[in-house]
Amino acid sequence: MTDTPISFYDQVGGRAFFERFVDVFYEGVADDPVLRPMYPDADLGPARERMLLFLEQYWGGPTTYSDERGHPRLRLRHAGFHVNPDARDRWLAHMRRAVDAVALPPILEATLWDYLTRAAHAMVNTFEPSGIGPSTGGRPEHGIAAPTGNELTKE
């Protein structure tokens, strides 16, 4: 008998579990108008593989993610994306669907969901609505036009 605890990775069924989980998540992302543009590849395969490797490693499986990509540095890797509360909530909604699809025992589900919720909140890097940032012509879809030089000075 060993005193070594069984990893979460092994408790949930290893790679097969994480493959199913990640597949369900990316099924939702594929049609999400806010999240899909954050994935530059024509297909979601590379992103799917990175997430699979990350989750496997995080939960006690193979260290392939770090072996191939180095330290995860999640905040740094997501810094270039507009991750506002709407994006966070959409990400969590697709994760919730994936969690529900894999039907874990309650204690394992709670453990996974707690991590995903904390991770999602940690990735938020702006509170500006989508579309705010460098652009020309303002944001007419919200009725806000970029000011012209004349509007900024009293004449």
mmCIF file with all atom_site columns, C-alpha atoms in Angstrom:
data_model
loop_
_atom_site.group_PDB
_atom_site.id
_atom_site.type_symbol
_atom_site.label_atom_id
_atom_site.label_alt_id
_atom_site.label_comp_id
_atom_site.label_asym_id
_atom_site.label_entity_id
_atom_site.label_seq_id
_atom_site.pdbx_PDB_ins_code
_atom_site.Cartn_x
_atom_site.Cartn_y
_atom_site.Cartn_z
_atom_site.occupancy
_atom_site.B_iso_or_equiv
_atom_site.pdbx_formal_charge
_atom_site.auth_seq_id
_atom_site.auth_comp_id
_atom_site.auth_asym_id
_atom_site.auth_atom_id
_atom_site.pdbx_PDB_model_num
ATOM 1   C CA . MET A 1 1   ? 0.000   0.000  0.000   1.00 0.00 ? 1   MET A CA 1
ATOM 2   C CA . THR A 1 2   ? 1.272   3.445  -0.892  1.00 0.00 ? 2   THR A CA 1
ATOM 3   C CA . ASP A 1 3   ? 0.707   6.829  0.727   1.00 0.00 ? 3   ASP A CA 1
ATOM 4   C CA . THR A 1 4   ? 1.018   8.615  -2.607  1.00 0.00 ? 4   THR A CA 1
ATOM 5   C CA . PRO A 1 5   ? -2.248  10.391 -3.376  1.00 0.00 ? 5   PRO A CA 1
ATOM 6   C CA . ILE A 1 6   ? -3.913  9.680  -6.685  1.00 0.00 ? 6   ILE A CA 1
ATOM 7   C CA . SER A 1 7   ? -3.811  12.743 -8.938  1.00 0.00 ? 7   SER A CA 1
ATOM 8   C CA . PHE A 1 8   ? -6.942  14.456 -10.154 1.00 0.00 ? 8   PHE A CA 1
ATOM 9   C CA . TYR A 1 9   ? -5.770  13.492 -13.648 1.00 0.00 ? 9   TYR A CA 1
ATOM 10  C CA . ASP A 1 10  ? -5.902  9.798  -12.744 1.00 0.00 ? 10  ASP A CA 1
ATOM 11  C CA . GLN A 1 11  ? -9.127  10.092 -10.741 1.00 0.00 ? 11  GLN A CA 1
ATOM 12  C CA . VAL A 1 12  ? -11.038 11.479 -13.726 1.00 0.00 ? 12  VAL A CA 1
ATOM 13  C CA . GLY A 1 13  ? -9.697  8.982  -16.257 1.00 0.00 ? 13  GLY A CA 1
ATOM 14  C CA . GLY A 1 14  ? -6.586  10.629 -17.672 1.00 0.00 ? 14  GLY A CA 1
ATOM 15  C CA . ARG A 1 15  ? -6.200  11.823 -21.237 1.00 0.00 ? 15  ARG A CA 1
ATOM 16  C CA . ALA A 1 16  ? -9.539  10.478 -22.476 1.00 0.00 ? 16  ALA A CA 1
ATOM 17  C CA . PHE A 1 17  ? -11.386 12.635 -19.936 1.00 0.00 ? 17  PHE A CA 1
ATOM 18  C CA . PHE A 1 18  ? -9.479  15.784 -20.853 1.00 0.00 ? 18  PHE A CA 1
ATOM 19  C CA . GLU A 1 19  ? -9.871  15.165 -24.585 1.00 0.00 ? 19  GLU A CA 1
ATOM 20  C CA . ARG A 1 20  ? -13.658 14.961 -24.199 1.00 0.00 ? 20  ARG A CA 1
ATOM 21  C CA . PHE A 1 21  ? -13.733 17.985 -21.901 1.00 0.00 ? 21  PHE A CA 1
ATOM 22  C CA . VAL A 1 22  ? -11.662 20.157 -24.250 1.00 0.00 ? 22  VAL A CA 1
ATOM 23  C CA . ASP A 1 23  ? -13.647 18.993 -27.309 1.00 0.00 ? 23  ASP A CA 1
ATOM 24  C CA . VAL A 1 24  ? -16.944 20.070 -25.738 1.00 0.00 ? 24  VAL A CA 1
ATOM 25  C CA . PHE A 1 25  ? -15.457 23.407 -24.690 1.00 0.00 ? 25  PHE A CA 1
ATOM 26  C CA . TYR A 1 26  ? -14.183 24.196 -28.193 1.00 0.00 ? 26  TYR A CA 1
ATOM 27  C CA . GLU A 1 27  ? -17.490 23.177 -29.782 1.00 0.00 ? 27  GLU A CA 1
ATOM 28  C CA . GLY A 1 28  ? -18.948 26.197 -28.000 1.00 0.00 ? 28  GLY A CA 1
ATOM 29  C CA . VAL A 1 29  ? -16.043 28.517 -28.748 1.00 0.00 ? 29  VAL A CA 1
ATOM 30  C CA . ALA A 1 30  ? -16.244 27.724 -32.475 1.00 0.00 ? 30  ALA A CA 1
ATOM 31  C CA . ASP A 1 31  ? -19.537 29.607 -32.783 1.00 0.00 ? 31  ASP A CA 1
ATOM 32  C CA . ASP A 1 32  ? -19.005 32.284 -30.150 1.00 0.00 ? 32  ASP A CA 1
ATOM 33  C CA . PRO A 1 33  ? -18.824 35.755 -31.746 1.00 0.00 ? 33  PRO A CA 1
ATOM 34  C CA . VAL A 1 34  ? -16.723 37.203 -28.910 1.00 0.00 ? 34  VAL A CA 1
ATOM 35  C CA . LEU A 1 35  ? -14.306 34.346 -28.211 1.00 0.00 ? 35  LEU A CA 1
ATOM 36  C CA . ARG A 1 36  ? -13.745 32.893 -31.690 1.00 0.00 ? 36  ARG A CA 1
ATOM 37  C CA . PRO A 1 37  ? -11.877 35.963 -32.994 1.00 0.00 ? 37  PRO A CA 1
ATOM 38  C CA . MET A 1 38  ? -9.327  35.496 -30.201 1.00 0.00 ? 38  MET A CA 1
ATOM 39  C CA . TYR A 1 39  ? -8.117  32.320 -31.918 1.00 0.00 ? 39  TYR A CA 1
ATOM 40  C CA . PRO A 1 40  ? -6.123  33.337 -35.009 1.00 0.00 ? 40  PRO A CA 1
ATOM 41  C CA . ASP A 1 41  ? -5.733  29.869 -36.515 1.00 0.00 ? 41  ASP A CA 1
ATOM 42  C CA . ALA A 1 42  ? -8.214  28.894 -39.229 1.00 0.00 ? 42  ALA A CA 1
ATOM 43  C CA . ASP A 1 43  ? -9.168  25.879 -37.187 1.00 0.00 ? 43  ASP A CA 1
ATOM 44  C CA . LEU A 1 44  ? -9.162  25.546 -33.433 1.00 0.00 ? 44  LEU A CA 1
ATOM 45  C CA . GLY A 1 45  ? -6.912  22.478 -33.450 1.00 0.00 ? 45  GLY A CA 1
ATOM 46  C CA . PRO A 1 46  ? -3.720  24.169 -32.208 1.00 0.00 ? 46  PRO A CA 1
ATOM 47  C CA . ALA A 1 47  ? -5.546  26.006 -29.400 1.00 0.00 ? 47  ALA A CA 1
ATOM 48  C CA . ARG A 1 48  ? -7.383  22.822 -28.476 1.00 0.00 ? 48  ARG A CA 1
ATOM 49  C CA . GLU A 1 49  ? -4.100  20.915 -28.240 1.00 0.00 ? 49  GLU A CA 1
ATOM 50  C CA . ARG A 1 50  ? -2.450  23.617 -26.102 1.00 0.00 ? 50  ARG A CA 1
ATOM 51  C CA . MET A 1 51  ? -5.373  23.639 -23.676 1.00 0.00 ? 51  MET A CA 1
ATOM 52  C CA . LEU A 1 52  ? -5.424  19.840 -23.529 1.00 0.00 ? 52  LEU A CA 1
ATOM 53  C CA . LEU A 1 53  ? -1.723  19.696 -22.702 1.00 0.00 ? 53  LEU A CA 1
ATOM 54  C CA . PHE A 1 54  ? -2.016  22.486 -20.153 1.00 0.00 ? 54  PHE A CA 1
ATOM 55  C CA . LEU A 1 55  ? -4.961  20.907 -18.331 1.00 0.00 ? 55  LEU A CA 1
ATOM 56  C CA . GLU A 1 56  ? -3.326  17.481 -18.313 1.00 0.00 ? 56  GLU A CA 1
ATOM 57  C CA . GLN A 1 57  ? -0.186  18.910 -16.740 1.00 0.00 ? 57  GLN A CA 1
ATOM 58  C CA . TYR A 1 58  ? -2.013  21.157 -14.280 1.00 0.00 ? 58  TYR A CA 1
ATOM 59  C CA . TRP A 1 59  ? -4.069  18.261 -12.958 1.00 0.00 ? 59  TRP A CA 1
ATOM 60  C CA . GLY A 1 60  ? -1.161  15.848 -12.502 1.00 0.00 ? 60  GLY A CA 1
ATOM 61  C CA . GLY A 1 61  ? -0.703  14.263 -15.912 1.00 0.00 ? 61  GLY A CA 1
ATOM 62  C CA . PRO A 1 62  ? 2.210   14.398 -18.339 1.00 0.00 ? 62  PRO A CA 1
ATOM 63  C CA . THR A 1 63  ? 4.402   17.511 -18.381 1.00 0.00 ? 63  THR A CA 1
ATOM 64  C CA . THR A 1 64  ? 4.305   17.796 -22.156 1.00 0.00 ? 64  THR A CA 1
ATOM 65  C CA . TYR A 1 65  ? 2.993   21.369 -22.033 1.00 0.00 ? 65  TYR A CA 1
ATOM 66  C CA . SER A 1 66  ? 6.020   22.700 -20.149 1.00 0.00 ? 66  SER A CA 1
ATOM 67  C CA . ASP A 1 67  ? 8.397   20.427 -22.037 1.00 0.00 ? 67  ASP A CA 1
ATOM 68  C CA . GLU A 1 68  ? 7.245   21.957 -25.328 1.00 0.00 ? 68  GLU A CA 1
ATOM 69  C CA . ARG A 1 69  ? 6.226   25.494 -24.351 1.00 0.00 ? 69  ARG A CA 1
ATOM 70  C CA . GLY A 1 70  ? 7.926   26.349 -21.071 1.00 0.00 ? 70  GLY A CA 1
ATOM 71  C CA . HIS A 1 71  ? 6.172   27.763 -18.045 1.00 0.00 ? 71  HIS A CA 1
ATOM 72  C CA . PRO A 1 72  ? 2.446   28.340 -18.677 1.00 0.00 ? 72  PRO A CA 1
ATOM 73  C CA . ARG A 1 73  ? 2.508   32.080 -17.733 1.00 0.00 ? 73  ARG A CA 1
ATOM 74  C CA . LEU A 1 74  ? -1.239  32.267 -18.321 1.00 0.00 ? 74  LEU A CA 1
ATOM 75  C CA . ARG A 1 75  ? -1.659  36.000 -17.658 1.00 0.00 ? 75  ARG A CA 1
ATOM 76  C CA . LEU A 1 76  ? 1.250   36.859 -19.932 1.00 0.00 ? 76  LEU A CA 1
ATOM 77  C CA . ARG A 1 77  ? 0.066   34.544 -22.720 1.00 0.00 ? 77  ARG A CA 1
ATOM 78  C CA . HIS A 1 78  ? -3.401  36.134 -22.612 1.00 0.00 ? 78  HIS A CA 1
ATOM 79  C CA . ALA A 1 79  ? -2.253  39.750 -22.224 1.00 0.00 ? 79  ALA A CA 1
ATOM 80  C CA . GLY A 1 80  ? -2.659  40.514 -25.925 1.00 0.00 ? 80  GLY A CA 1
ATOM 81  C CA . PHE A 1 81  ? -6.333  39.560 -25.922 1.00 0.00 ? 81  PHE A CA 1
ATOM 82  C CA . HIS A 1 82  ? -9.284  41.728 -24.915 1.00 0.00 ? 82  HIS A CA 1
ATOM 83  C CA . VAL A 1 83  ? -10.446 39.685 -21.928 1.00 0.00 ? 83  VAL A CA 1
ATOM 84  C CA . ASN A 1 84  ? -13.251 41.663 -20.325 1.00 0.00 ? 84  ASN A CA 1
ATOM 85  C CA . PRO A 1 85  ? -16.043 40.386 -18.057 1.00 0.00 ? 85  PRO A CA 1
ATOM 86  C CA . ASP A 1 86  ? -18.186 39.481 -21.091 1.00 0.00 ? 86  ASP A CA 1
ATOM 87  C CA . ALA A 1 87  ? -15.389 37.339 -22.561 1.00 0.00 ? 87  ALA A CA 1
ATOM 88  C CA . ARG A 1 88  ? -14.786 35.783 -19.135 1.00 0.00 ? 88  ARG A CA 1
ATOM 89  C CA . ASP A 1 89  ? -18.464 34.943 -18.710 1.00 0.00 ? 89  ASP A CA 1
ATOM 90  C CA . ARG A 1 90  ? -18.692 33.442 -22.196 1.00 0.00 ? 90  ARG A CA 1
ATOM 91  C CA . TRP A 1 91  ? -15.572 31.356 -21.535 1.00 0.00 ? 91  TRP A CA 1
ATOM 92  C CA . LEU A 1 92  ? -17.083 30.154 -18.284 1.00 0.00 ? 92  LEU A CA 1
ATOM 93  C CA . ALA A 1 93  ? -20.399 29.317 -19.979 1.00 0.00 ? 93  ALA A CA 1
ATOM 94  C CA . HIS A 1 94  ? -18.593 27.066 -22.471 1.00 0.00 ? 94  HIS A CA 1
ATOM 95  C CA . MET A 1 95  ? -16.566 25.552 -19.635 1.00 0.00 ? 95  MET A CA 1
ATOM 96  C CA . ARG A 1 96  ? -19.766 24.931 -17.656 1.00 0.00 ? 96  ARG A CA 1
ATOM 97  C CA . ARG A 1 97  ? -21.205 23.076 -20.635 1.00 0.00 ? 97  ARG A CA 1
ATOM 98  C CA . ALA A 1 98  ? -18.025 20.974 -20.819 1.00 0.00 ? 98  ALA A CA 1
ATOM 99  C CA . VAL A 1 99  ? -18.081 20.243 -17.084 1.00 0.00 ? 99  VAL A CA 1
ATOM 100 C CA . ASP A 1 100 ? -21.710 19.156 -17.307 1.00 0.00 ? 100 ASP A CA 1
ATOM 101 C CA . ALA A 1 101 ? -20.984 16.967 -20.333 1.00 0.00 ? 101 ALA A CA 1
ATOM 102 C CA . VAL A 1 102 ? -18.304 14.933 -18.579 1.00 0.00 ? 102 VAL A CA 1
ATOM 103 C CA . ALA A 1 103 ? -20.475 14.171 -15.521 1.00 0.00 ? 103 ALA A CA 1
ATOM 104 C CA . LEU A 1 104 ? -17.933 14.036 -12.708 1.00 0.00 ? 104 LEU A CA 1
ATOM 105 C CA . PRO A 1 105 ? -18.647 12.965 -9.137  1.00 0.00 ? 105 PRO A CA 1
ATOM 106 C CA . PRO A 1 106 ? -19.635 16.079 -7.120  1.00 0.00 ? 106 PRO A CA 1
ATOM 107 C CA . ILE A 1 107 ? -16.344 16.548 -5.256  1.00 0.00 ? 107 ILE A CA 1
ATOM 108 C CA . LEU A 1 108 ? -14.299 16.339 -8.458  1.00 0.00 ? 108 LEU A CA 1
ATOM 109 C CA . GLU A 1 109 ? -16.731 18.612 -10.297 1.00 0.00 ? 109 GLU A CA 1
ATOM 110 C CA . ALA A 1 110 ? -16.499 21.197 -7.516  1.00 0.00 ? 110 ALA A CA 1
ATOM 111 C CA . THR A 1 111 ? -12.691 21.026 -7.577  1.00 0.00 ? 111 THR A CA 1
ATOM 112 C CA . LEU A 1 112 ? -12.553 21.507 -11.340 1.00 0.00 ? 112 LEU A CA 1
ATOM 113 C CA . TRP A 1 113 ? -15.176 24.262 -11.385 1.00 0.00 ? 113 TRP A CA 1
ATOM 114 C CA . ASP A 1 114 ? -13.459 26.160 -8.570  1.00 0.00 ? 114 ASP A CA 1
ATOM 115 C CA . TYR A 1 115 ? -10.211 26.195 -10.539 1.00 0.00 ? 115 TYR A CA 1
ATOM 116 C CA . LEU A 1 116 ? -11.887 27.238 -13.797 1.00 0.00 ? 116 LEU A CA 1
ATOM 117 C CA . THR A 1 117 ? -13.753 30.069 -12.094 1.00 0.00 ? 117 THR A CA 1
ATOM 118 C CA . ARG A 1 118 ? -10.631 31.400 -10.414 1.00 0.00 ? 118 ARG A CA 1
ATOM 119 C CA . ALA A 1 119 ? -8.628  31.119 -13.645 1.00 0.00 ? 119 ALA A CA 1
ATOM 120 C CA . ALA A 1 120 ? -11.297 32.945 -15.644 1.00 0.00 ? 120 ALA A CA 1
ATOM 121 C CA . HIS A 1 121 ? -11.404 35.838 -13.200 1.00 0.00 ? 121 HIS A CA 1
ATOM 122 C CA . ALA A 1 122 ? -7.602  36.040 -13.156 1.00 0.00 ? 122 ALA A CA 1
ATOM 123 C CA . MET A 1 123 ? -7.447  36.419 -16.954 1.00 0.00 ? 123 MET A CA 1
ATOM 124 C CA . VAL A 1 124 ? -9.598  39.578 -17.073 1.00 0.00 ? 124 VAL A CA 1
ATOM 125 C CA . ASN A 1 125 ? -7.321  42.366 -18.256 1.00 0.00 ? 125 ASN A CA 1
ATOM 126 C CA . THR A 1 126 ? -9.799  45.120 -19.130 1.00 0.00 ? 126 THR A CA 1
ATOM 127 C CA . PHE A 1 127 ? -13.239 46.298 -18.158 1.00 0.00 ? 127 PHE A CA 1
ATOM 128 C CA . GLU A 1 128 ? -13.809 48.070 -21.456 1.00 0.00 ? 128 GLU A CA 1
ATOM 129 C CA . PRO A 1 129 ? -16.500 46.706 -23.761 1.00 0.00 ? 129 PRO A CA 1
ATOM 130 C CA . SER A 1 130 ? -15.311 44.723 -26.771 1.00 0.00 ? 130 SER A CA 1
ATOM 131 C CA . GLY A 1 131 ? -14.093 46.946 -29.552 1.00 0.00 ? 131 GLY A CA 1
ATOM 132 C CA . ILE A 1 132 ? -12.569 49.674 -27.382 1.00 0.00 ? 132 ILE A CA 1
ATOM 133 C CA . GLY A 1 133 ? -9.046  50.403 -28.428 1.00 0.00 ? 133 GLY A CA 1
ATOM 134 C CA . PRO A 1 134 ? -7.108  51.843 -31.324 1.00 0.00 ? 134 PRO A CA 1
ATOM 135 C CA . SER A 1 135 ? -9.351  52.235 -34.316 1.00 0.00 ? 135 SER A CA 1
ATOM 136 C CA . THR A 1 136 ? -10.424 54.866 -36.758 1.00 0.00 ? 136 THR A CA 1
ATOM 137 C CA . GLY A 1 137 ? -13.899 56.299 -36.873 1.00 0.00 ? 137 GLY A CA 1
ATOM 138 C CA . GLY A 1 138 ? -14.915 55.625 -33.275 1.00 0.00 ? 138 GLY A CA 1
ATOM 139 C CA . ARG A 1 139 ? -17.522 53.050 -32.371 1.00 0.00 ? 139 ARG A CA 1
ATOM 140 C CA . PRO A 1 140 ? -20.640 53.920 -34.373 1.00 0.00 ? 140 PRO A CA 1
ATOM 141 C CA . GLU A 1 141 ? -22.358 50.673 -33.363 1.00 0.00 ? 141 GLU A CA 1
ATOM 142 C CA . HIS A 1 142 ? -22.642 52.226 -29.899 1.00 0.00 ? 142 HIS A CA 1
ATOM 143 C CA . GLY A 1 143 ? -23.442 55.729 -31.098 1.00 0.00 ? 143 GLY A CA 1
ATOM 144 C CA . ILE A 1 144 ? -20.027 57.058 -30.089 1.00 0.00 ? 144 ILE A CA 1
ATOM 145 C CA . ALA A 1 145 ? -18.121 58.826 -32.811 1.00 0.00 ? 145 ALA A CA 1
ATOM 146 C CA . ALA A 1 146 ? -14.462 59.710 -32.565 1.00 0.00 ? 146 ALA A CA 1
ATOM 147 C CA . PRO A 1 147 ? -14.041 63.410 -31.837 1.00 0.00 ? 147 PRO A CA 1
ATOM 148 C CA . THR A 1 148 ? -12.662 65.636 -34.543 1.00 0.00 ? 148 THR A CA 1
ATOM 149 C CA . GLY A 1 149 ? -10.128 68.293 -33.713 1.00 0.00 ? 149 GLY A CA 1
ATOM 150 C CA . ASN A 1 150 ? -12.824 71.034 -33.768 1.00 0.00 ? 150 ASN A CA 1
ATOM 151 C CA . GLU A 1 151 ? -14.855 69.355 -31.029 1.00 0.00 ? 151 GLU A CA 1
ATOM 152 C CA . LEU A 1 152 ? -11.914 69.379 -28.673 1.00 0.00 ? 152 LEU A CA 1
ATOM 153 C CA . THR A 1 153 ? -11.346 73.130 -28.710 1.00 0.00 ? 153 THR A CA 1
ATOM 154 C CA . LYS A 1 154 ? -13.668 76.068 -28.147 1.00 0.00 ? 154 LYS A CA 1
ATOM 155 C CA . GLU A 1 155 ? -14.048 78.106 -31.263 1.00 0.00 ? 155 GLU A CA 1
#
